[in-house]
CSV table of C-alpha atoms in Angstrom, one decimal:
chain,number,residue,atom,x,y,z
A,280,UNK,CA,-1.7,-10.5,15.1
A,281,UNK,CA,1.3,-12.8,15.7
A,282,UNK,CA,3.8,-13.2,12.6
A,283,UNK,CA,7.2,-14.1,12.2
A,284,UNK,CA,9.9,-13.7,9.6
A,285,UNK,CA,10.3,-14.6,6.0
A,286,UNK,CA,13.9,-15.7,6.1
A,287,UNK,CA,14.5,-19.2,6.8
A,288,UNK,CA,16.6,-20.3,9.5
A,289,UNK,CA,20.4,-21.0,8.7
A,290,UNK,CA,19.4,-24.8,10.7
A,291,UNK,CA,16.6,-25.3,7.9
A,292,UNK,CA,17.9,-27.9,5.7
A,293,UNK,CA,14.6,-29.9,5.6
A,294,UNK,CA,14.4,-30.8,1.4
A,295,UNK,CA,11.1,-29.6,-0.4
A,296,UNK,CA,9.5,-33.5,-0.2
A,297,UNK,CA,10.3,-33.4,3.7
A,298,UNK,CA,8.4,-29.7,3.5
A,299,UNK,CA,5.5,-31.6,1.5
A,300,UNK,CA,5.2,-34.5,4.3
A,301,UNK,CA,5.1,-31.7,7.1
A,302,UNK,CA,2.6,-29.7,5.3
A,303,UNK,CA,0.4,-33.0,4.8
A,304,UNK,CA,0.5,-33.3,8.7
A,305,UNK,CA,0.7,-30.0,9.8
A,306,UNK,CA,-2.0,-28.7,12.4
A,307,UNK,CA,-3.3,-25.2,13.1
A,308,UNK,CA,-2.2,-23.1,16.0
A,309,UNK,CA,-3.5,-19.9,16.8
A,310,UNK,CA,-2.1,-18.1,13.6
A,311,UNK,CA,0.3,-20.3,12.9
A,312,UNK,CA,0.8,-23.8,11.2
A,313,UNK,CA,2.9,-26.6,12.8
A,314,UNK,CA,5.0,-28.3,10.2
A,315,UNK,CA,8.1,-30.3,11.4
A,316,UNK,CA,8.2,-28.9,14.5
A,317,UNK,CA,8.7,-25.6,13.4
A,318,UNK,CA,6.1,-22.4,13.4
A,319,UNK,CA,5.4,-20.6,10.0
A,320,UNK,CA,4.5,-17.1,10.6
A,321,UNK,CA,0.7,-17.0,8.4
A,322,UNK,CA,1.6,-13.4,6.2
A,323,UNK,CA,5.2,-12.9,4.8
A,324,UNK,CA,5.2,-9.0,4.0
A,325,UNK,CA,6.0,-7.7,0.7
A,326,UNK,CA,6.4,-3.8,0.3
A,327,UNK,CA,6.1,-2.9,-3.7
A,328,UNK,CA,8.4,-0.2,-3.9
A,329,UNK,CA,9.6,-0.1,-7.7
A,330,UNK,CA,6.7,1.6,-9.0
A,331,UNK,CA,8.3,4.6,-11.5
A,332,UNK,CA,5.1,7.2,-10.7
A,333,UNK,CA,4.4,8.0,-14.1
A,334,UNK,CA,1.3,10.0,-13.1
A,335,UNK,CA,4.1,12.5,-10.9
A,336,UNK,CA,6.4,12.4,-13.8
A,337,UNK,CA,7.0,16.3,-12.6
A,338,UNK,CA,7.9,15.0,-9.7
A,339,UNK,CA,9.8,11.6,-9.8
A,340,UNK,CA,11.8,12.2,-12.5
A,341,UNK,CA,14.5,13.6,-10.0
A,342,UNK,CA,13.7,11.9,-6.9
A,343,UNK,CA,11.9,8.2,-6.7
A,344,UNK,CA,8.3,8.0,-6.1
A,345,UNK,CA,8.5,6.4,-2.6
A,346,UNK,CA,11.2,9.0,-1.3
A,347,UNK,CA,8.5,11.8,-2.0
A,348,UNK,CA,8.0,13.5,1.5
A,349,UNK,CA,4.8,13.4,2.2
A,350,UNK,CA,3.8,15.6,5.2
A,351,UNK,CA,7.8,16.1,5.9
A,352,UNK,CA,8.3,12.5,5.6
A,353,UNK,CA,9.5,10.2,2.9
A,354,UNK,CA,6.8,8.0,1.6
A,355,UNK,CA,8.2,4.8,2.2
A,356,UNK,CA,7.8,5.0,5.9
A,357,UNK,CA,4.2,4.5,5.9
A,358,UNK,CA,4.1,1.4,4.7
A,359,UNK,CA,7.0,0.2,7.2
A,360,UNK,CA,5.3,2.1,9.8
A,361,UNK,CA,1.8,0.6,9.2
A,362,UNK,CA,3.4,-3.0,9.6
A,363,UNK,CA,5.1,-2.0,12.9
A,364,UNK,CA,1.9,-1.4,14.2
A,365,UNK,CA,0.6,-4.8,13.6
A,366,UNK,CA,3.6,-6.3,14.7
A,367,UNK,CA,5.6,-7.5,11.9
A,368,UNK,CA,9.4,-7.7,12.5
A,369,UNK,CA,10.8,-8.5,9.0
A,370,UNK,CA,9.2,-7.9,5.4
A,371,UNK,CA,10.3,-8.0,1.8
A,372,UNK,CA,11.0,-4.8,0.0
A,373,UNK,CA,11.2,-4.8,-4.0
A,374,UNK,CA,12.9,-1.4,-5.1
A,375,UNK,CA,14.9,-0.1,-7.9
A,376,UNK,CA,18.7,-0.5,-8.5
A,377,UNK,CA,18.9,3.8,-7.9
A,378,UNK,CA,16.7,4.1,-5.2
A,379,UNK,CA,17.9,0.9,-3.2
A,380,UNK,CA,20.7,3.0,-1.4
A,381,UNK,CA,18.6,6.3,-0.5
A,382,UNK,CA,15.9,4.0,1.1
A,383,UNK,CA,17.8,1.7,3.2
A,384,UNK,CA,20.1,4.0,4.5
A,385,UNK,CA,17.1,6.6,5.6
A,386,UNK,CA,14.7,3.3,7.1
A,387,UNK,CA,17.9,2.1,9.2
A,388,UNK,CA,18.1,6.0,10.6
A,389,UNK,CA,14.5,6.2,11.2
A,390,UNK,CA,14.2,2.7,12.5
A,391,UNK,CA,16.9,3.3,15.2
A,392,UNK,CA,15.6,6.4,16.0
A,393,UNK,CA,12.5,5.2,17.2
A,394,UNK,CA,13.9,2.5,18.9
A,395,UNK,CA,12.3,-0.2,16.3
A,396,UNK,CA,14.1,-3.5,15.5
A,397,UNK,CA,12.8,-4.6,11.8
A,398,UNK,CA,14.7,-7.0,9.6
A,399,UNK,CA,14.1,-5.7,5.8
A,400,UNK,CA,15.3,-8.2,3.3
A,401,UNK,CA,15.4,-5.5,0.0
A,402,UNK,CA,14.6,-7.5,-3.7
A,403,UNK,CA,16.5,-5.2,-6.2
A,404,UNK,CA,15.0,-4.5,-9.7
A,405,UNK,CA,17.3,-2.7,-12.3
A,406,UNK,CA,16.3,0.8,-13.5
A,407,UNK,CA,16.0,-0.1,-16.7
A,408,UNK,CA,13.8,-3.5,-16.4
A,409,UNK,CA,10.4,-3.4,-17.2
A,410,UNK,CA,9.1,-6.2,-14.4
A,411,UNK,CA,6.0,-5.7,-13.1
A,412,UNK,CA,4.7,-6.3,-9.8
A,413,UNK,CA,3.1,-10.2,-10.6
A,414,UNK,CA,7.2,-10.7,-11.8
A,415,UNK,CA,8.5,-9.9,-8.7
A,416,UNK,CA,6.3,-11.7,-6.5
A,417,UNK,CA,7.5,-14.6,-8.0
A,418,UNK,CA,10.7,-13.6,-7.0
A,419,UNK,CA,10.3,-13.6,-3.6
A,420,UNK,CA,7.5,-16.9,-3.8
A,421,UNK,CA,10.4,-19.5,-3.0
A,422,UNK,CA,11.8,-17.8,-0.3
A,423,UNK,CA,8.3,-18.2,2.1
A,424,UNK,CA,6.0,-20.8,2.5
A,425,UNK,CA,3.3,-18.5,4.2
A,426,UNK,CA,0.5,-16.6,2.3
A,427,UNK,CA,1.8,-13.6,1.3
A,428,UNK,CA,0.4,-9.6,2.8
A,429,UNK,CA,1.4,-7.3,-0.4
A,430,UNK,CA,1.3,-3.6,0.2
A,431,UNK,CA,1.8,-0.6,-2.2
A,432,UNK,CA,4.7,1.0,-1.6
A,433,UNK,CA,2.4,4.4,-2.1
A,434,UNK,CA,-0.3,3.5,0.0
A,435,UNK,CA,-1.2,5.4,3.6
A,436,UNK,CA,-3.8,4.0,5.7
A,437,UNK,CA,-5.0,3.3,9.5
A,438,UNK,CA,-7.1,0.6,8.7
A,439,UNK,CA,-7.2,-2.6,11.3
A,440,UNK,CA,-5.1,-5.5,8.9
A,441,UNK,CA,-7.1,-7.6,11.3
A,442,UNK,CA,-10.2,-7.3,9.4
A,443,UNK,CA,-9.2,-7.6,6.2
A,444,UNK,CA,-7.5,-11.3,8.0
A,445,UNK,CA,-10.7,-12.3,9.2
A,446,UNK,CA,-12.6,-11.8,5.6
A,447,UNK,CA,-9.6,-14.0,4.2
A,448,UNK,CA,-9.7,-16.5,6.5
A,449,UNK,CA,-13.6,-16.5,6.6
A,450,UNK,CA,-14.3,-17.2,3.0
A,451,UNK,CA,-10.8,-19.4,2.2
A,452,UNK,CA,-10.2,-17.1,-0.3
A,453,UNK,CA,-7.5,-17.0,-2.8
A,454,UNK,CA,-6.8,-13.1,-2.5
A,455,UNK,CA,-8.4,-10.6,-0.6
A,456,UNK,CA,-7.9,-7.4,-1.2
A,457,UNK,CA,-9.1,-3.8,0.6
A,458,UNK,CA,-11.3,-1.2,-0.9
A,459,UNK,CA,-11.8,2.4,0.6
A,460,UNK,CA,-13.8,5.1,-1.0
A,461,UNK,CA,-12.3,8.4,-2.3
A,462,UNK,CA,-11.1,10.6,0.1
A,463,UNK,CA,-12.1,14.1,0.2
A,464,UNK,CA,-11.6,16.4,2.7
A,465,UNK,CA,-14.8,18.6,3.6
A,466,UNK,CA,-15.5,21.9,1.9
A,467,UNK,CA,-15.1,25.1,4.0
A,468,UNK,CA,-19.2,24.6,5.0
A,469,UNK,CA,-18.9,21.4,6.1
A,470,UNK,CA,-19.9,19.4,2.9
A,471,UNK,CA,-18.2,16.7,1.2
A,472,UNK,CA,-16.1,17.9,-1.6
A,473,UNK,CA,-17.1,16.8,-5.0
A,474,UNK,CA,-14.8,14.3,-7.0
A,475,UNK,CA,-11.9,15.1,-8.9
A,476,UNK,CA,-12.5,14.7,-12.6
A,477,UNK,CA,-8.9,13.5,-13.0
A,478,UNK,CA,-8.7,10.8,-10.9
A,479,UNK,CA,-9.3,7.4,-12.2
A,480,UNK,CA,-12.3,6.0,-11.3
A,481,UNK,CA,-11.8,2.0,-10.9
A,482,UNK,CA,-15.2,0.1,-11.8
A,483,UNK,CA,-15.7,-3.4,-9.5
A,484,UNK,CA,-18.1,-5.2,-9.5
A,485,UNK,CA,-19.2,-7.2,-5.9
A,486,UNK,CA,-21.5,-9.8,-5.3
A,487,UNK,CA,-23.9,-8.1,-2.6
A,488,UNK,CA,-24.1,-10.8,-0.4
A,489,UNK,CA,-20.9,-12.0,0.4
A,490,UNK,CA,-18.9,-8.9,-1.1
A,491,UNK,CA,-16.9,-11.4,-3.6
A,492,UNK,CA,-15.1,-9.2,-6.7
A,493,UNK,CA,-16.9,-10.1,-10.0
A,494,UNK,CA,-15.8,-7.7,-12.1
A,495,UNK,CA,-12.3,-5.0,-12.0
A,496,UNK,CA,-11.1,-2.6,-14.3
A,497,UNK,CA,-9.7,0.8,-14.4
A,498,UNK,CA,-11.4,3.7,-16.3
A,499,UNK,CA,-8.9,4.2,-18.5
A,500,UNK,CA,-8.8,0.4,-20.2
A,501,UNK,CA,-12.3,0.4,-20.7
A,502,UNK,CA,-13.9,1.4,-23.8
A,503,UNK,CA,-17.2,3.3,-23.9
A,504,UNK,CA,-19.1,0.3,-23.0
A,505,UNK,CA,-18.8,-2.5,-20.4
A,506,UNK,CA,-19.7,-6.1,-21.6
A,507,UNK,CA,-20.8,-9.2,-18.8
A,508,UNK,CA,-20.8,-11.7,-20.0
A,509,UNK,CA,-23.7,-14.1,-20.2
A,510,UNK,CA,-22.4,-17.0,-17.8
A,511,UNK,CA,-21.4,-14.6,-15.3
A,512,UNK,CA,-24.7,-13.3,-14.9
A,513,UNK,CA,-26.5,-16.6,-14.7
A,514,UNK,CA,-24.0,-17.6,-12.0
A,515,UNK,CA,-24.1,-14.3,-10.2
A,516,UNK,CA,-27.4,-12.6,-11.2
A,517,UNK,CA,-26.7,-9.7,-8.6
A,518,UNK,CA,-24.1,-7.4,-9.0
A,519,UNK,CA,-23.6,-4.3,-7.9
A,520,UNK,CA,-21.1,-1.7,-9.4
A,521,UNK,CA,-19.1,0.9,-7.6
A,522,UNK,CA,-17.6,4.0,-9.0
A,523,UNK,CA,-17.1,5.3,-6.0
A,524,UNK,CA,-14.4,2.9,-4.4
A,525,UNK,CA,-10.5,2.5,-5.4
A,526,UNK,CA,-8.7,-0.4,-5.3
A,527,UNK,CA,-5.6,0.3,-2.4
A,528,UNK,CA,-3.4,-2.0,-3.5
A,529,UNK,CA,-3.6,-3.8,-0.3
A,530,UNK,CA,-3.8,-7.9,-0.5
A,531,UNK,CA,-3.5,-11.2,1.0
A,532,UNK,CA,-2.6,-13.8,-1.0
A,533,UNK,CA,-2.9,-17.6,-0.3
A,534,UNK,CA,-0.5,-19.9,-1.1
A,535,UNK,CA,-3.2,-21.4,-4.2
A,536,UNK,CA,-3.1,-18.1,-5.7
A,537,UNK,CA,1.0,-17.7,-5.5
A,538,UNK,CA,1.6,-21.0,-6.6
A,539,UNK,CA,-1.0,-20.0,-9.6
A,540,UNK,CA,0.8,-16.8,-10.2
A,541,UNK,CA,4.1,-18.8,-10.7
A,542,UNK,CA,2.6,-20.8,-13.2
A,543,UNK,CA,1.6,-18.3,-15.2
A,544,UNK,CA,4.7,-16.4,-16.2
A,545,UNK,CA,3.4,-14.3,-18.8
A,546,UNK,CA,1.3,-12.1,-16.4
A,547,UNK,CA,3.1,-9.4,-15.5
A,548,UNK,CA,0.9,-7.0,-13.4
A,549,UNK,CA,-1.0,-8.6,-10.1
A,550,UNK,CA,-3.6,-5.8,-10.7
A,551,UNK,CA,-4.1,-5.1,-14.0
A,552,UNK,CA,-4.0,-9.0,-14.9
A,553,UNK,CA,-4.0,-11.3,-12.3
A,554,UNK,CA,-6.6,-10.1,-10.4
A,555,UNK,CA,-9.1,-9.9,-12.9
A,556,UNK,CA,-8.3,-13.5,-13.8
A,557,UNK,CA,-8.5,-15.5,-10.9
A,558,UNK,CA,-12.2,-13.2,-10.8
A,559,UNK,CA,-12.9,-15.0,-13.9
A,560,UNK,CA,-11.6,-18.2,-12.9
A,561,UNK,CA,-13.7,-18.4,-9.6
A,562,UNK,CA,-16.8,-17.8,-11.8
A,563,UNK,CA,-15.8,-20.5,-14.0
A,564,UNK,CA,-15.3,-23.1,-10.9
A,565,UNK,CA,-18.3,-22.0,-9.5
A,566,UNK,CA,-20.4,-22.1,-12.6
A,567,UNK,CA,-19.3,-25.8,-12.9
A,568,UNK,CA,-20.2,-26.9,-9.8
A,569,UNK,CA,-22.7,-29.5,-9.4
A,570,UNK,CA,-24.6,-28.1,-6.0
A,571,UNK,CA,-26.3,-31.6,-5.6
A,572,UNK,CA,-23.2,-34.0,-5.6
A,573,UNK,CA,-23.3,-36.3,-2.9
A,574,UNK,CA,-20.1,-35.3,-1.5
A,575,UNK,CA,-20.1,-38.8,0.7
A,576,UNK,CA,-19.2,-40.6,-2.3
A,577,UNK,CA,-16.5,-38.3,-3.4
A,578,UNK,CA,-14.9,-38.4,0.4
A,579,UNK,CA,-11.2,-40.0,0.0
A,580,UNK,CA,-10.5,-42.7,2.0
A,581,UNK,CA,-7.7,-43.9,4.0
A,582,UNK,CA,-6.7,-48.3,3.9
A,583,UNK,CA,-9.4,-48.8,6.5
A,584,UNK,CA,-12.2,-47.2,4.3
A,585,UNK,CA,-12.5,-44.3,6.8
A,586,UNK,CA,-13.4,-41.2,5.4
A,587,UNK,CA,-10.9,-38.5,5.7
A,588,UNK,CA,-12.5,-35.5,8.0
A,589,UNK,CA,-9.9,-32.8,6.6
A,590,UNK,CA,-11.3,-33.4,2.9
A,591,UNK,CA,-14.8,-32.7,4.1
A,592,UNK,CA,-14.7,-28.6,3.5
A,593,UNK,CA,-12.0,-27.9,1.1
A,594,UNK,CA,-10.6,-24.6,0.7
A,595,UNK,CA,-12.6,-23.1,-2.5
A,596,UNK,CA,-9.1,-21.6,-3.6
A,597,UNK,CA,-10.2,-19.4,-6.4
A,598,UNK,CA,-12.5,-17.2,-4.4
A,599,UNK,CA,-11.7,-13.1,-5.0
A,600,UNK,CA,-13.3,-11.0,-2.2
A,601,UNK,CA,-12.7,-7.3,-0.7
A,602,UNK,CA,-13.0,-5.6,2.3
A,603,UNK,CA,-14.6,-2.1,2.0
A,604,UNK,CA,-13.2,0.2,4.8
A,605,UNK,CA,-14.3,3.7,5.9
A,606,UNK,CA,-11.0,4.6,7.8
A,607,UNK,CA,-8.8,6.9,6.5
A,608,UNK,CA,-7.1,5.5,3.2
A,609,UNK,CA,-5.1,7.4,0.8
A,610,UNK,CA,-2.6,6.2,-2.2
A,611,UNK,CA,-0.1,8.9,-3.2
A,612,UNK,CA,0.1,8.1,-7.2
A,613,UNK,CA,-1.2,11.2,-8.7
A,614,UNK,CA,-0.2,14.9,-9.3
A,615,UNK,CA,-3.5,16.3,-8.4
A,616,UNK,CA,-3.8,15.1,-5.0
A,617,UNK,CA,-0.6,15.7,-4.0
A,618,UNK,CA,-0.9,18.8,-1.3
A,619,UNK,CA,-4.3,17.6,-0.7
A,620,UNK,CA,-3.2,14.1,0.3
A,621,UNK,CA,-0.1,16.2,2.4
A,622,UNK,CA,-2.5,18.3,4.0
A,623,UNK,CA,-4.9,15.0,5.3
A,624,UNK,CA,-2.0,12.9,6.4
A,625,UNK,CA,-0.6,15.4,8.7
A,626,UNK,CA,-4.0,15.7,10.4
A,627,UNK,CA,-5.5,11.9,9.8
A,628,UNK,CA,-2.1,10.2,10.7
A,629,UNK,CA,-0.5,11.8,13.6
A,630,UNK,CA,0.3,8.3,15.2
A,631,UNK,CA,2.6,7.2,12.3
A,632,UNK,CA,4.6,10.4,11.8
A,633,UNK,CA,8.0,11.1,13.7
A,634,UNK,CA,7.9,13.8,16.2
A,635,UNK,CA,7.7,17.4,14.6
A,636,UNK,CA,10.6,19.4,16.3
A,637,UNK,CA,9.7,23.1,15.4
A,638,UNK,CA,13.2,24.8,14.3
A,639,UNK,CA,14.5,27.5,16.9
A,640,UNK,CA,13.1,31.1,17.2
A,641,UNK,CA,15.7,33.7,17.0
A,642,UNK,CA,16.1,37.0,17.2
A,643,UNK,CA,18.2,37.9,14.4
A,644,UNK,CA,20.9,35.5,12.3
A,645,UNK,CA,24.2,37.3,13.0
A,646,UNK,CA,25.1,34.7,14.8
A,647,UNK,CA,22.9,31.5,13.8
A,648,UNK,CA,22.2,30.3,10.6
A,649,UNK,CA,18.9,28.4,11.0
A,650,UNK,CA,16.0,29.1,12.7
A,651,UNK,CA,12.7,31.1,12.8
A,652,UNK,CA,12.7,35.0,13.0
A,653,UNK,CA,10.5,35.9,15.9
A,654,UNK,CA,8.6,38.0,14.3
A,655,UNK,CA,7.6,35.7,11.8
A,656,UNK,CA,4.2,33.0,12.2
A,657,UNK,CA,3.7,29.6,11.3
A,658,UNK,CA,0.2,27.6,11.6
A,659,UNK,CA,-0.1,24.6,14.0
A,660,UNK,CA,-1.0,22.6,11.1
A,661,UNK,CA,2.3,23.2,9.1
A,662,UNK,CA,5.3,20.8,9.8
A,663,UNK,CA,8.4,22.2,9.1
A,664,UNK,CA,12.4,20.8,9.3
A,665,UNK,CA,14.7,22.1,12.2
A,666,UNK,CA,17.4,23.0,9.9
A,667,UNK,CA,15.4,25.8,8.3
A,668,UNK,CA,16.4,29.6,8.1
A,669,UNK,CA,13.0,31.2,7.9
A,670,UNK,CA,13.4,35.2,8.3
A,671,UNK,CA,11.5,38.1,9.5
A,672,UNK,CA,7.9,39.1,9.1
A,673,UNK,CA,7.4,36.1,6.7
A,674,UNK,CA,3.9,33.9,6.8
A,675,UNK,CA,3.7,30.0,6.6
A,676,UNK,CA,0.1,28.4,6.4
A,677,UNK,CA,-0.5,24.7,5.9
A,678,UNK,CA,2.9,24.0,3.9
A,679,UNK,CA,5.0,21.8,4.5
A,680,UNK,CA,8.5,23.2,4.7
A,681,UNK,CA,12.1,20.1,4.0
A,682,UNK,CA,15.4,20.2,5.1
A,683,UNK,CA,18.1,22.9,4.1
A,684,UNK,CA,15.7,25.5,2.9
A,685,UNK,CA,15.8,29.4,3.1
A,686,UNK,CA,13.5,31.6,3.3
A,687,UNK,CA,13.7,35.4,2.9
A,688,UNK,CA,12.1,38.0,4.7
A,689,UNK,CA,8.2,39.4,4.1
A,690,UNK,CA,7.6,35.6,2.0
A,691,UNK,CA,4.0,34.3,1.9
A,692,UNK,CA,3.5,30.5,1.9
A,693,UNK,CA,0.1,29.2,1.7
A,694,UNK,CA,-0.9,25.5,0.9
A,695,UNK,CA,2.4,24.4,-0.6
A,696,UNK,CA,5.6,22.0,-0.4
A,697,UNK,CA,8.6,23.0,-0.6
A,698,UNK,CA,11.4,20.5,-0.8
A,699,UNK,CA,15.1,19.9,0.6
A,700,UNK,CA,17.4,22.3,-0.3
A,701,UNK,CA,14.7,24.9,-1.9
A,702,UNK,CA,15.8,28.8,-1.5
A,703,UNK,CA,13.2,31.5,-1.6
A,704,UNK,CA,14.5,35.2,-1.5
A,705,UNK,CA,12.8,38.2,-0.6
A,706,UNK,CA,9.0,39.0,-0.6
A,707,UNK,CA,8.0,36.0,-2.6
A,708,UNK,CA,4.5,35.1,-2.6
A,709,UNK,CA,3.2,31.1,-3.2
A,710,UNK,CA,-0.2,29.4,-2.4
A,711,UNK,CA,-0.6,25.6,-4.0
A,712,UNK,CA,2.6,25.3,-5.3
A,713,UNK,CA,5.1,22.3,-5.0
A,714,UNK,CA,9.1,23.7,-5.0
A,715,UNK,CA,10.9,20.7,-6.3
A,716,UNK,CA,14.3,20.1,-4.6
A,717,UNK,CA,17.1,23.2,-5.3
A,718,UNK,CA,15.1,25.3,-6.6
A,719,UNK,CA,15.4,29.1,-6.4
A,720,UNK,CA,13.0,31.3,-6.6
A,721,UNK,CA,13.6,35.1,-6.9
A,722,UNK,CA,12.9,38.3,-5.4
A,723,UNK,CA,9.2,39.3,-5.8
A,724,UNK,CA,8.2,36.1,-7.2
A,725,UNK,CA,4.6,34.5,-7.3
């Protein structure tokens, strides 16, 4: 996929009516549009990054939800990495005020590191404001002309963006968005675990035939009935409803549905709100419709009284539809899930993570300060920081183990996180446990 940036060029002084004329005339290249002379990449990026984590309250309330480390690595670099690998060089990023600093100044390390040149343009929101994600699109709307690729700031995934393209482009949607099932990893005998009871289950709602969203709602804002209405189902007497799929806050957006979003400044969340409206909207078009128009007499014609080709298959512009992926998908927005979710990313997405360099082994530490005693064992599937001190006769298994921490001798770690800075003394014993940063935990503790 070939994209370019969303800045404009400092050359750019065409006025908005000269970017009207251009857009009139423009004509389709590869993925890109010719207007004026000049190539407008098709997806401007936007990273939503704000988001407070109220469901990992435990958690965030000391460090911001897309700094989590997830699998020894801050959240935030998924997202950034996952547009690398399709090729983007700049994106959007809307954060918060207090997190704007720890964020840039750990992507500009990481980006160097890997030798990966990335212009982020970074759309501050203020700690205390209460702007939701539809409010800070239409922040960023003015600044691009292209349709816009939004992407949760929590959201890990491998899926092909490529696909979900095609299904926009196919169907001349207004928004497309991708759906993934649940993921759970397989029990111990090789059976798919069973569904937590506290995740929220979305309920959507897809025409069977062309997979075009009818219905979207969360669990929680439904009461203990679901109402369709009457015109839907004459319009759409198919549906099908799925429990059993999430939303991944993953969309494209046309240009109709931003310059719709901008009209409407009350709506405040693109989920929550807009989504479900422009469902409702395409129903209403489409229910209106008169299928037997002769659309020969509704042709406009130029001063000649030729019929203008272009207007022969307009764009619907309200059309909703999804793309339903089986590759590994994961959002990191709940407590629950947490080491689960840790646990699956450092086996499901090896490719996106930064190379794992174990910390020394050593022999004693009279002499060194970090390092791993040799007579302790860590599992292949744990990932832990360089600058540990790990001592002797002490057991890591599937944990994931940050920066700056100590660990005591004859410790036990099993299915945890432990975070920067954590200190563990002697013989301490944890399994499924998260050690928030700074801790301490004492001698014989478990």
């Amino acid at each position: 996929m070939t994209v370019g940036g969303p800045k404009k060029r400092e050359d750019d002084s065409e006025s908005e009516e000269d970017d009207k004329k251009s857009t009139e005339t423009g004509q389709y290249v590869g993925n890109h549009v010719i207007k004026a002379k000049r190539l407008v990449p098709e997806f401007t990026p936007v990273i939503m990054a704000a988001g407070y984590g109220s469901q990992m309250y435990e958690l965030t309330n000391t460090t911001p939800k897309c700094m989590l480390p997830v699998a020894n690595v801050p959240l935030i670099w998924f997202p950034v990495k996952f547009l690398v690998k399709h090729n983007f060089k700049e994106a959007y990023m809307v954060v918060r005020e207090g997190a704007r600093e720890s964020i840039e100044k750990y992507l500009a390390k990481q980006l160097d590191r890997e030798g990966i040149k990335m212009s982020i343009e970074y759309v501050v929101i203020s700690d205390d404001s209460e702007k939701g994600t539809a409010d800070s699109l239409r922040i960023i709307a003015p600044k691009t002309r292209s349709n816009l690729l939004v992407i949760s700031g929590d959201l890990i995934t491998n899926v092909d963006l490529s696909e979900l393209a095609n299904v926009h482009r196919a169907n001349d949607a207004a928004i497309t968005a991708l759906l993934a099932p649940w993921y759970n990893p397989p029990s111990p005998d090789g059976k798919r675990a069973k569904r937590n009871k506290k995740d929220d289950r979305d309920f959507i709602g897809l025409d069977p035939s062309d997979n075009r969203i009818l219905f979207l709602s969360n669990e929680k804002d439904l009461d203990e009935e679901v109402v369709f209405r009457k015109g839907q189902l004459s319009v759409f007497p198919h549906m099908r409803v799925y429990t059993t799929l999430r939303d991944c806050h993953l969309y494209i957006m046309s240009r109709s549905a931003v310059t719709t979003l901008v009209d409407k400044p009350d709506i405040a969340m693109l989920r929550c709100e807009f989504l479900p409206l422009l469902a409702r909207k395409q129903i209403k078009h489409l229910a209106n419709k008169d299928p037997f128009t002769d659309i020969y007499t509704t042709l406009p014609q130029d001063s000649e009284g030729e019929m203008k080709f272009l207007a022969l298959c307009p764009p619907e512009e309200t059309g909703c539809f999804v793309h339903v992926t089986e590759d590994f998908t994961v959002r990191i927005n709940q407590l629950h899930n947490y080491i689960k979710y840790n646990k699956a990313v450092s086996e499901m997405m090896s490719d996106s993570l930064p190379k794992n360099l174990p910390p020394p082994t050593v022999k004693s530490f009279e002499e060194v300060t970090t390092g791993v005693h040799q007579q302790s064992q860590i599992c292949k599937v744990s990932r832990v920081s360089e600058d540990v001190k790990i001592d002797a006769k002490c057991s890591v298994k599937r944990s994931f183990i940050g920066s700056s921490v100590k660990i005591g001798p004859h410790c036990r770690i099993a299915d945890c996180v432990i975070m920067d800075g954590v200190t563990l003394e002697s013989n301490v014993t944890l399994a499924n446990s998260i050690v928030c940063p700074g801790a301490i935990i004492r001698t014989k503790a478990s």
